[in-house]
mmCIF file of C-alpha atoms in Angstrom:
data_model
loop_
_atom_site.group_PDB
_atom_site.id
_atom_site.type_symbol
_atom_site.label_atom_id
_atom_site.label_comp_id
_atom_site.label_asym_id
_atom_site.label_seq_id
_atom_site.Cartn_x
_atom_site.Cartn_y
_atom_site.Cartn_z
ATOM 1 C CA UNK A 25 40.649 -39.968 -17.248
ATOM 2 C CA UNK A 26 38.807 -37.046 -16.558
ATOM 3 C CA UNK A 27 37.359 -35.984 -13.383
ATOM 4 C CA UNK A 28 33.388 -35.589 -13.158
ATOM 5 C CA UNK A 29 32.651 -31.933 -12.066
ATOM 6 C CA UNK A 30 29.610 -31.927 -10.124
ATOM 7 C CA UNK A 31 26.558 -29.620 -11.137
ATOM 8 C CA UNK A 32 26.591 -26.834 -8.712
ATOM 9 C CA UNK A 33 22.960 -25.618 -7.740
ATOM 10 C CA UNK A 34 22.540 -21.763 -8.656
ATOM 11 C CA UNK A 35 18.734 -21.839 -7.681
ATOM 12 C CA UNK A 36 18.067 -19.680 -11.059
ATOM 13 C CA UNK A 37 15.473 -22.664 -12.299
ATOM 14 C CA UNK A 38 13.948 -23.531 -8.974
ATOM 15 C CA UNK A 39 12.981 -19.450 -8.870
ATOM 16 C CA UNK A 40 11.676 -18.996 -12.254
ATOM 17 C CA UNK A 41 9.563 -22.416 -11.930
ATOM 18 C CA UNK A 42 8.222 -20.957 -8.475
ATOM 19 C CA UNK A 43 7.691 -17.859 -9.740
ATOM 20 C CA UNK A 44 5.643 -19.028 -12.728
ATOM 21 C CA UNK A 45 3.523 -21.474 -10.197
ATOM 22 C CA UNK A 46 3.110 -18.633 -7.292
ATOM 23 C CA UNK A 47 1.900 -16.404 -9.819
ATOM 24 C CA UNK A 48 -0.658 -18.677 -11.605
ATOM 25 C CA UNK A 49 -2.070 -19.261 -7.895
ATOM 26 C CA UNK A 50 -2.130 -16.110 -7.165
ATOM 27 C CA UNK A 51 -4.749 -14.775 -10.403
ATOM 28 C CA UNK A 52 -6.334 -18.192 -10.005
ATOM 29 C CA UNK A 53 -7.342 -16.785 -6.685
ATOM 30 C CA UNK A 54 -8.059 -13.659 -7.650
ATOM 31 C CA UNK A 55 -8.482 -9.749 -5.951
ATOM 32 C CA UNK A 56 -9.563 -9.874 -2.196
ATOM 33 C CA UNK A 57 -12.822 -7.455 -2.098
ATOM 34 C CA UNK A 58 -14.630 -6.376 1.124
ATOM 35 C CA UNK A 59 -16.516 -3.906 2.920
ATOM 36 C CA UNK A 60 -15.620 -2.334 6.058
ATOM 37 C CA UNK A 61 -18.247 0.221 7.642
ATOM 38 C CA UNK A 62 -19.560 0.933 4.088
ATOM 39 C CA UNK A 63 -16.224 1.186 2.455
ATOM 40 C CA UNK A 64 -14.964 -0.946 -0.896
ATOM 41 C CA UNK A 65 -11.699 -1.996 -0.425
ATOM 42 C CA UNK A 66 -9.877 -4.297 -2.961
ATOM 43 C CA UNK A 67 -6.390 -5.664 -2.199
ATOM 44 C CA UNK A 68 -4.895 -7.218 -5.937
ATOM 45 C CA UNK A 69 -3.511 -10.237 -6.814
ATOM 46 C CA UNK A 70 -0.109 -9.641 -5.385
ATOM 47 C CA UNK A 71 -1.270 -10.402 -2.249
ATOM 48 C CA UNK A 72 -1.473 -14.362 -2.445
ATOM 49 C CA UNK A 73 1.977 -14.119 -4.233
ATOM 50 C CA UNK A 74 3.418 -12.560 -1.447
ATOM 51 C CA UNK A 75 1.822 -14.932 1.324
ATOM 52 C CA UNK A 76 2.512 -18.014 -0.454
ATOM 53 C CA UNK A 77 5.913 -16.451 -1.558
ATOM 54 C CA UNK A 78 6.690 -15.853 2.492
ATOM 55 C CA UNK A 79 4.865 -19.314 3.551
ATOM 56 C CA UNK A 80 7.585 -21.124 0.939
ATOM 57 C CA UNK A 81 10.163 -20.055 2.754
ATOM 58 C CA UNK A 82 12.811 -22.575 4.150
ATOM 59 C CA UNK A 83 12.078 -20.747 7.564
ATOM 60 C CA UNK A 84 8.193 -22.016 7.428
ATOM 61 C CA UNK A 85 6.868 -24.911 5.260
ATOM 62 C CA UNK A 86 10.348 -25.771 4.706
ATOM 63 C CA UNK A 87 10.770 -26.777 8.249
ATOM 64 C CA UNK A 88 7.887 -28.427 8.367
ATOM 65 C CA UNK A 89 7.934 -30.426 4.528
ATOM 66 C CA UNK A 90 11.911 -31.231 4.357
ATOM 67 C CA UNK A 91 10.966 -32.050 0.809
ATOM 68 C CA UNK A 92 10.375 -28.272 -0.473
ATOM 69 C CA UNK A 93 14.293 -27.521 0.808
ATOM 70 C CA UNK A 94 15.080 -29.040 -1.993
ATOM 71 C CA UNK A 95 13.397 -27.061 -4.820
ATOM 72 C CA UNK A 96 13.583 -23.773 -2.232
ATOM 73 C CA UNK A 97 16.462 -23.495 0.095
ATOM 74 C CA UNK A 98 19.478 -21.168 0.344
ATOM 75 C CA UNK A 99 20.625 -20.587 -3.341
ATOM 76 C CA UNK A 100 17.374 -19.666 -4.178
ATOM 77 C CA UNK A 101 16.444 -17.099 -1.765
ATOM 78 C CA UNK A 102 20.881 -15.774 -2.660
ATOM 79 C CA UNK A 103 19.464 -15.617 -6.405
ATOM 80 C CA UNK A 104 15.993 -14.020 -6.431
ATOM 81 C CA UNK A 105 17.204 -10.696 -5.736
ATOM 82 C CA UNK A 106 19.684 -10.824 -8.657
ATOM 83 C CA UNK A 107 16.292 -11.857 -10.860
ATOM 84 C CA UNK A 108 14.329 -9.568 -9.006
ATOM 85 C CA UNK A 109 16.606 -6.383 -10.326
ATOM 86 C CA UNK A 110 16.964 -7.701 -13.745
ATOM 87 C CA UNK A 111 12.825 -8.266 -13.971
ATOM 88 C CA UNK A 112 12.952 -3.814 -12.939
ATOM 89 C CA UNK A 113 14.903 -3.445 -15.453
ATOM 90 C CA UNK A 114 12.661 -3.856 -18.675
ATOM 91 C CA UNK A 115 9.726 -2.455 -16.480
ATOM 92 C CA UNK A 116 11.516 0.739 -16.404
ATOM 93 C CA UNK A 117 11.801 1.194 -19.950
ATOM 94 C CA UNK A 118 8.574 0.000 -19.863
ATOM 95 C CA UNK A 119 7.567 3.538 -18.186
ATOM 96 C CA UNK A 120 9.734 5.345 -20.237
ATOM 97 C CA UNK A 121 8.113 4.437 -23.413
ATOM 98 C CA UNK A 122 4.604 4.904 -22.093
ATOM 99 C CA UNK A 123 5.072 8.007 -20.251
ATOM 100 C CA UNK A 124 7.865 9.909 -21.937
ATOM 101 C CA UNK A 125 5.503 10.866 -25.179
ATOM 102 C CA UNK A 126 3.399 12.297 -22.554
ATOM 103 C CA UNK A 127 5.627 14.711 -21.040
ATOM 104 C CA UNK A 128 3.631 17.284 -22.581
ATOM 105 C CA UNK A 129 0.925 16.556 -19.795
ATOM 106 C CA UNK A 130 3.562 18.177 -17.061
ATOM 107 C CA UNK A 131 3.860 21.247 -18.164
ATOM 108 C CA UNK A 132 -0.228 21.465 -19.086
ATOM 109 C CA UNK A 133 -1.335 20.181 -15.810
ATOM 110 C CA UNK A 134 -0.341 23.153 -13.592
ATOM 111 C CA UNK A 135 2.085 23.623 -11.012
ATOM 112 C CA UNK A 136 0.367 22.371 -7.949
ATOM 113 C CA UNK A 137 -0.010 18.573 -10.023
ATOM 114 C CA UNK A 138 4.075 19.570 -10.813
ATOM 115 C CA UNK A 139 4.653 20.734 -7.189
ATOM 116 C CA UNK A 140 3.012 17.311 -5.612
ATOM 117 C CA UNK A 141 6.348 15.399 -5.993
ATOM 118 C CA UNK A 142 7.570 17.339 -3.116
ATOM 119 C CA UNK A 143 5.102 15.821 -0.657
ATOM 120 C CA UNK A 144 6.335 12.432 -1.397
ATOM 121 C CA UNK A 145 9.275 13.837 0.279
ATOM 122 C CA UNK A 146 8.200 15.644 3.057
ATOM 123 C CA UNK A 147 6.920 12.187 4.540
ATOM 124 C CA UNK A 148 10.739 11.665 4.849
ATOM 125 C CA UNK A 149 10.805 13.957 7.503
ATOM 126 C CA UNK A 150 8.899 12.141 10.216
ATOM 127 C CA UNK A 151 9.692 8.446 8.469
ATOM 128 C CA UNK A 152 12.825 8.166 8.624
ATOM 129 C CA UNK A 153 14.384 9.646 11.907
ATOM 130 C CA UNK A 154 11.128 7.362 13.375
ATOM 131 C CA UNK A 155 12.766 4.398 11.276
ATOM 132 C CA UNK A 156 16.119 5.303 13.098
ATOM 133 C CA UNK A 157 14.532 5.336 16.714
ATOM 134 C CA UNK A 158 13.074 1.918 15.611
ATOM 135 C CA UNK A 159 16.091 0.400 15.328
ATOM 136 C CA UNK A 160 16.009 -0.472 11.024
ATOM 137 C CA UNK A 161 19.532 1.262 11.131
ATOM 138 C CA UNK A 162 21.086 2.167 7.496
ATOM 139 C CA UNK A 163 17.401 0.186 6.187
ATOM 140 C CA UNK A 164 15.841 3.472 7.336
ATOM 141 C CA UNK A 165 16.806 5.031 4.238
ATOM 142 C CA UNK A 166 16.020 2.521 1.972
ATOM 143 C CA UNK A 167 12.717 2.238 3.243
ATOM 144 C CA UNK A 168 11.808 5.950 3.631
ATOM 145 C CA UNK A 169 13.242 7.796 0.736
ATOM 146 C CA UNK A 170 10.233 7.196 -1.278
ATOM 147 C CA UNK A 171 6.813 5.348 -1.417
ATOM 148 C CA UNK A 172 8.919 2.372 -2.391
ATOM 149 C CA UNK A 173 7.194 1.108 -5.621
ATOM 150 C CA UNK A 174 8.703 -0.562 -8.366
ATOM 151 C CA UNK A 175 11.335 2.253 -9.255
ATOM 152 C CA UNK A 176 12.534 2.507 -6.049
ATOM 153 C CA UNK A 177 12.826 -0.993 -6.284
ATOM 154 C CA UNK A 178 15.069 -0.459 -9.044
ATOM 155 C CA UNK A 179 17.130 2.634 -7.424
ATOM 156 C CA UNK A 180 17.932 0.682 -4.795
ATOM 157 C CA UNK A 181 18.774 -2.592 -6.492
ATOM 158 C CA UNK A 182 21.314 -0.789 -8.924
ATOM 159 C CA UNK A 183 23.055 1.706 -6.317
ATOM 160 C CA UNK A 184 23.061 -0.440 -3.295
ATOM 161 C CA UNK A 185 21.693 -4.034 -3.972
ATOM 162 C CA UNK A 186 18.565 -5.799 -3.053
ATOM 163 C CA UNK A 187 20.373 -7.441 -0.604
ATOM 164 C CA UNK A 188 21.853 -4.780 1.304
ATOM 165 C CA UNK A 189 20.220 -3.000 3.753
ATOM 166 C CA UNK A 190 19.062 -0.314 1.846
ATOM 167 C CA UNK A 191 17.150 -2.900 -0.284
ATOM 168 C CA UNK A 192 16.175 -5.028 2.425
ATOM 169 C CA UNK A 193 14.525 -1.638 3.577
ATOM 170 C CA UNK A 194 13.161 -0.877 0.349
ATOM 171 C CA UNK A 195 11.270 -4.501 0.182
ATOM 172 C CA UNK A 196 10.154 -4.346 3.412
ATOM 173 C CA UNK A 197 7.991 -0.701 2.780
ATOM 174 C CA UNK A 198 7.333 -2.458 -0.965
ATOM 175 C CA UNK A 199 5.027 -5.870 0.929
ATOM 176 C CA UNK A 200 4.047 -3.933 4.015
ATOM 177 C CA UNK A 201 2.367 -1.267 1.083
ATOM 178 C CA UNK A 202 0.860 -3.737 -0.836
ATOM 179 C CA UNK A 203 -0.662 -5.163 2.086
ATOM 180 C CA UNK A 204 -0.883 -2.360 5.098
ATOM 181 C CA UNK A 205 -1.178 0.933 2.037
ATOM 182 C CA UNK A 206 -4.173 -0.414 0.083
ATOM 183 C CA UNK A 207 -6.379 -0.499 3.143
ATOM 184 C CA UNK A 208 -4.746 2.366 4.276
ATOM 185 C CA UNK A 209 -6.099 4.812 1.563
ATOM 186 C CA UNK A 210 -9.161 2.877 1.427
ATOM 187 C CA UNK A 211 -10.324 4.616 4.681
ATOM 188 C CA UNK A 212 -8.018 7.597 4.283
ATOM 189 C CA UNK A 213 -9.683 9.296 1.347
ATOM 190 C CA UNK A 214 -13.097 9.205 2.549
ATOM 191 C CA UNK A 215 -11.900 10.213 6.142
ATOM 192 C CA UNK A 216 -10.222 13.079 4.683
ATOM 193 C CA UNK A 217 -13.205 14.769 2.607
ATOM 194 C CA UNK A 218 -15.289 14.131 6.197
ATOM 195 C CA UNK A 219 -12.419 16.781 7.680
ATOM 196 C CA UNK A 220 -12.791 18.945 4.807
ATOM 197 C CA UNK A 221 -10.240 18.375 2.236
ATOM 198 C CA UNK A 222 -11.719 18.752 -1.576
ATOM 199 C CA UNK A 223 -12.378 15.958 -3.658
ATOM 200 C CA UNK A 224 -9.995 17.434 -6.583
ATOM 201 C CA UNK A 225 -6.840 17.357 -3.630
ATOM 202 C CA UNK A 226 -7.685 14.026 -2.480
ATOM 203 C CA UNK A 227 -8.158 12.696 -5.938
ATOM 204 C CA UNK A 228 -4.112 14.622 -6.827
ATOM 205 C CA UNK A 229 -2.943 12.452 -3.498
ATOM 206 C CA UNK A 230 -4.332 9.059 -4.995
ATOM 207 C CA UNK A 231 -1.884 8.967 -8.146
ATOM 208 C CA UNK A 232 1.314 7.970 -5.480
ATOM 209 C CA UNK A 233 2.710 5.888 -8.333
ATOM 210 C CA UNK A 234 1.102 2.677 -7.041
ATOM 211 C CA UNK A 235 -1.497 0.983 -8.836
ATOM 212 C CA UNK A 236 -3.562 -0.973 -6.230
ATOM 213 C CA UNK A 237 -3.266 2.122 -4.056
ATOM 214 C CA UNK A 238 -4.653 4.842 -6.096
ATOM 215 C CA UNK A 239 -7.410 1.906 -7.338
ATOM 216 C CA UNK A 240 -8.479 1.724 -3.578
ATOM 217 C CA UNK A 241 -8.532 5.492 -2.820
ATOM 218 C CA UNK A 242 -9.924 6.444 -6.355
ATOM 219 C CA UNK A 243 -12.782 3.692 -5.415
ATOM 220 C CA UNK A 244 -13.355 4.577 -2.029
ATOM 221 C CA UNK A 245 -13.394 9.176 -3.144
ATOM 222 C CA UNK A 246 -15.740 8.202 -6.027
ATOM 223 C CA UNK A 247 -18.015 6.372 -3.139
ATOM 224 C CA UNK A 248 -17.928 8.978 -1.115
ATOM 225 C CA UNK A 249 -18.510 11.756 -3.480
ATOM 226 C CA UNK A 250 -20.103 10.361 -6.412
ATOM 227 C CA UNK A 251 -20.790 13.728 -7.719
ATOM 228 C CA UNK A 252 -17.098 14.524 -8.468
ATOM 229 C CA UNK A 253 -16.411 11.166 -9.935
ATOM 230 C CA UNK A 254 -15.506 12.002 -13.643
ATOM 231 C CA UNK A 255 -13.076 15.204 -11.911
ATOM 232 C CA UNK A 256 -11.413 12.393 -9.339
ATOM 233 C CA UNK A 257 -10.619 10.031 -12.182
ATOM 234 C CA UNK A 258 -8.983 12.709 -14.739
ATOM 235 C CA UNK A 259 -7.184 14.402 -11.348
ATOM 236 C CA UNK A 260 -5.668 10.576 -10.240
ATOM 237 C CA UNK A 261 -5.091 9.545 -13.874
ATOM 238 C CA UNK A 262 -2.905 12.909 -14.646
ATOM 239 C CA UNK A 263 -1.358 12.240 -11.470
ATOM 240 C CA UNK A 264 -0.328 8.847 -11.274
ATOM 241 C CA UNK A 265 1.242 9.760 -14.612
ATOM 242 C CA UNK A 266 2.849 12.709 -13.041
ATOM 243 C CA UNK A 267 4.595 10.353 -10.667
ATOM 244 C CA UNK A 268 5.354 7.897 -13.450
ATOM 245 C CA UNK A 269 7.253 10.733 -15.436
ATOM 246 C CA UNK A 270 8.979 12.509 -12.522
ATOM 247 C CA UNK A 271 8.615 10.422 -9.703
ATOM 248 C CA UNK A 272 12.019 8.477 -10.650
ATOM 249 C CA UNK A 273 13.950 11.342 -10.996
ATOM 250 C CA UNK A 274 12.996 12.687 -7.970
ATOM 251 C CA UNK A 275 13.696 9.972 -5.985
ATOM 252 C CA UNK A 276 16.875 9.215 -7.846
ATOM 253 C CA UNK A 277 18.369 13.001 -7.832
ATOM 254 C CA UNK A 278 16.418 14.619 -4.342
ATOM 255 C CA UNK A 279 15.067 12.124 -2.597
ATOM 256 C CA UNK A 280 17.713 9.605 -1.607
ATOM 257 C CA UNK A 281 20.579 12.207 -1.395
ATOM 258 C CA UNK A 282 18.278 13.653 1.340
ATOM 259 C CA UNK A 283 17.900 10.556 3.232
ATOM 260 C CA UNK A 284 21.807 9.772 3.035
ATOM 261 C CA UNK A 285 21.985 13.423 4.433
ATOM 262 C CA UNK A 286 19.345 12.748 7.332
ATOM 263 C CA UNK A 287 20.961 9.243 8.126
ATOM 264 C CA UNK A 288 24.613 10.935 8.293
ATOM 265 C CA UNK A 289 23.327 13.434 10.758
ATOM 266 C CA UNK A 290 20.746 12.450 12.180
ATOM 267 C CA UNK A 291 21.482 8.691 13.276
ATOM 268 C CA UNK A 292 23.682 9.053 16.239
ATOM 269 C CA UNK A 293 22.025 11.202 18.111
ATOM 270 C CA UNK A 294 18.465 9.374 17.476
ATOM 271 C CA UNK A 295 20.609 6.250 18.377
ATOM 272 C CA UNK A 296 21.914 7.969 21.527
ATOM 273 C CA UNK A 297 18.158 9.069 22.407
ATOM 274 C CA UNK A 298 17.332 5.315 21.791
ATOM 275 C CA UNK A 299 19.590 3.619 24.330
ATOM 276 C CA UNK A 300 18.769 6.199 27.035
ATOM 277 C CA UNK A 301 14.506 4.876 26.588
ATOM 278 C CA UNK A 302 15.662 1.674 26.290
ATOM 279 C CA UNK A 303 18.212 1.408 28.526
ATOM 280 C CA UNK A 304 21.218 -0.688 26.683
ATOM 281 C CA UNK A 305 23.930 0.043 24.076
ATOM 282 C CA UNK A 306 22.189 -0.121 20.341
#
């Protein structure tokens, strides 16, 4: 007679069927639009899926509803980064196709649009021996080496894993931006013409390869300077395209060798610096 295997629980249907539910929420619910002092600021969709996402957790509701353990519990949150990397995956040939027949806009737009990749790694600079000092250890380099959008969502998942802590790193700068970055640039582009930067610079800066994030500074330049607002949409548009095209490589090829480079030198004597202000072995 033969013996009865039992079913063992993967959590790949429990995440897709959460997913799928989250999500439906989440553009039931809509954008979250405000004003703060005058300013527009719109947070997207994402935002719900993230909260309820977090709230789902086996850490919160699940403690509270025993029931929801057994739809999301430990399998599932083992498996969602596995789905989570292979979900990158067609969205990066998803950028390919749309931005590769455009390469042609590179080489037209000038070199200071070209040159603008390099700021997303001089950020680095300050980011990441801070993230040392702060204690995220070898998540400092996951979570600095970039803005931390979808393609370094996918650097990170294929070289290191999601659930390392380079990806742990990377996920962490990926909510905290969705949430923190939108408001951020919100206030940070009209602050910045008020000091004196041009509209045409500020409206370069918006395209950081993140949708809701250029959307909020783009909205909150054109407020500002609604004279401009045909020059800040064609500036943002070429670059968010910019970063769509070379962004990836950058990151890929410059930008994370760099922060393995920092991290190697840079970590033990940060470390040291932090147990002297703190006072204890870290």
């Amino acid at each position: 007679m033969e013996e009865k295997t039992s079913k063992v629980r993967t959590g790949t249907v429990n995440c897709m069927i959460a997913a799928l539910i989250i999500c439906l929420i989440a553009e039931a619910i809509g954008p979250l639009e405000f004003q703060v002092m005058g300013i527009d600021v719109r947070i997207m969709t994402m935002i719900w899926a993230i909260i309820i996402g977090i709230l789902l957790s086996p850490h919160l509701l699940g403690k509270v509803i025993p029931a929801l353990q057994k739809v999301i519990s430990k399998p599932e949150i083992e498996r969602s980064p596995f789905l989570l990397s292979m979900v990158l995956y067609p969205l990066g040939i998803m950028f390919g196709i749309s931005a590769g027949p455009q390469i042609g806009v590179v080489f037209e737009a000038g070199l200071a649009l070209v040159l603008q990749e390099f700021g997303n790694m001089g950020t680095m600079l300050i980011a990441l021996p801070l993230a040392i000092f702060m204690g995220l250890g070898r998540s400092s380099v996951g979570a600095t080496f970039s803005l931390c959008r979808d393609t370094a969502l996918g650097i990170t998942g294929d070289k290191y894993g999601l659930n390392s802590d380079e990806g742990i790193g990377t996920l962490g700068t990926y909510i905290s931006g969705s949430i923190f970055g939108t408001l951020f640039y919100s206030f940070l582009a009209p602050i910045s013409l008020m000091i004196g930067f041009h509209p045409y610079a500020l409206a370069m800066a918006s395209g950081m390869g993140s949708a809701s994030m250029m959307q909020a500074a783009t909205a909150a330049l054109v407020n500002a300077a609604p004279a401009y607002e045909e020059q800040i949409l064609a500036y943002s548009a070429t670059s968010g395209l910019l970063t769509s095209v070379t962004g990836v490589y950058m990151e890929l090829f410059l930008a994370l060798p760099l922060a393995n480079l920092m991290y190697k030198k840079l970590h033990r004597p940060i470390e040291g610096l932090r147990a002297k202000v703190f006072g204890k072995k870290v």
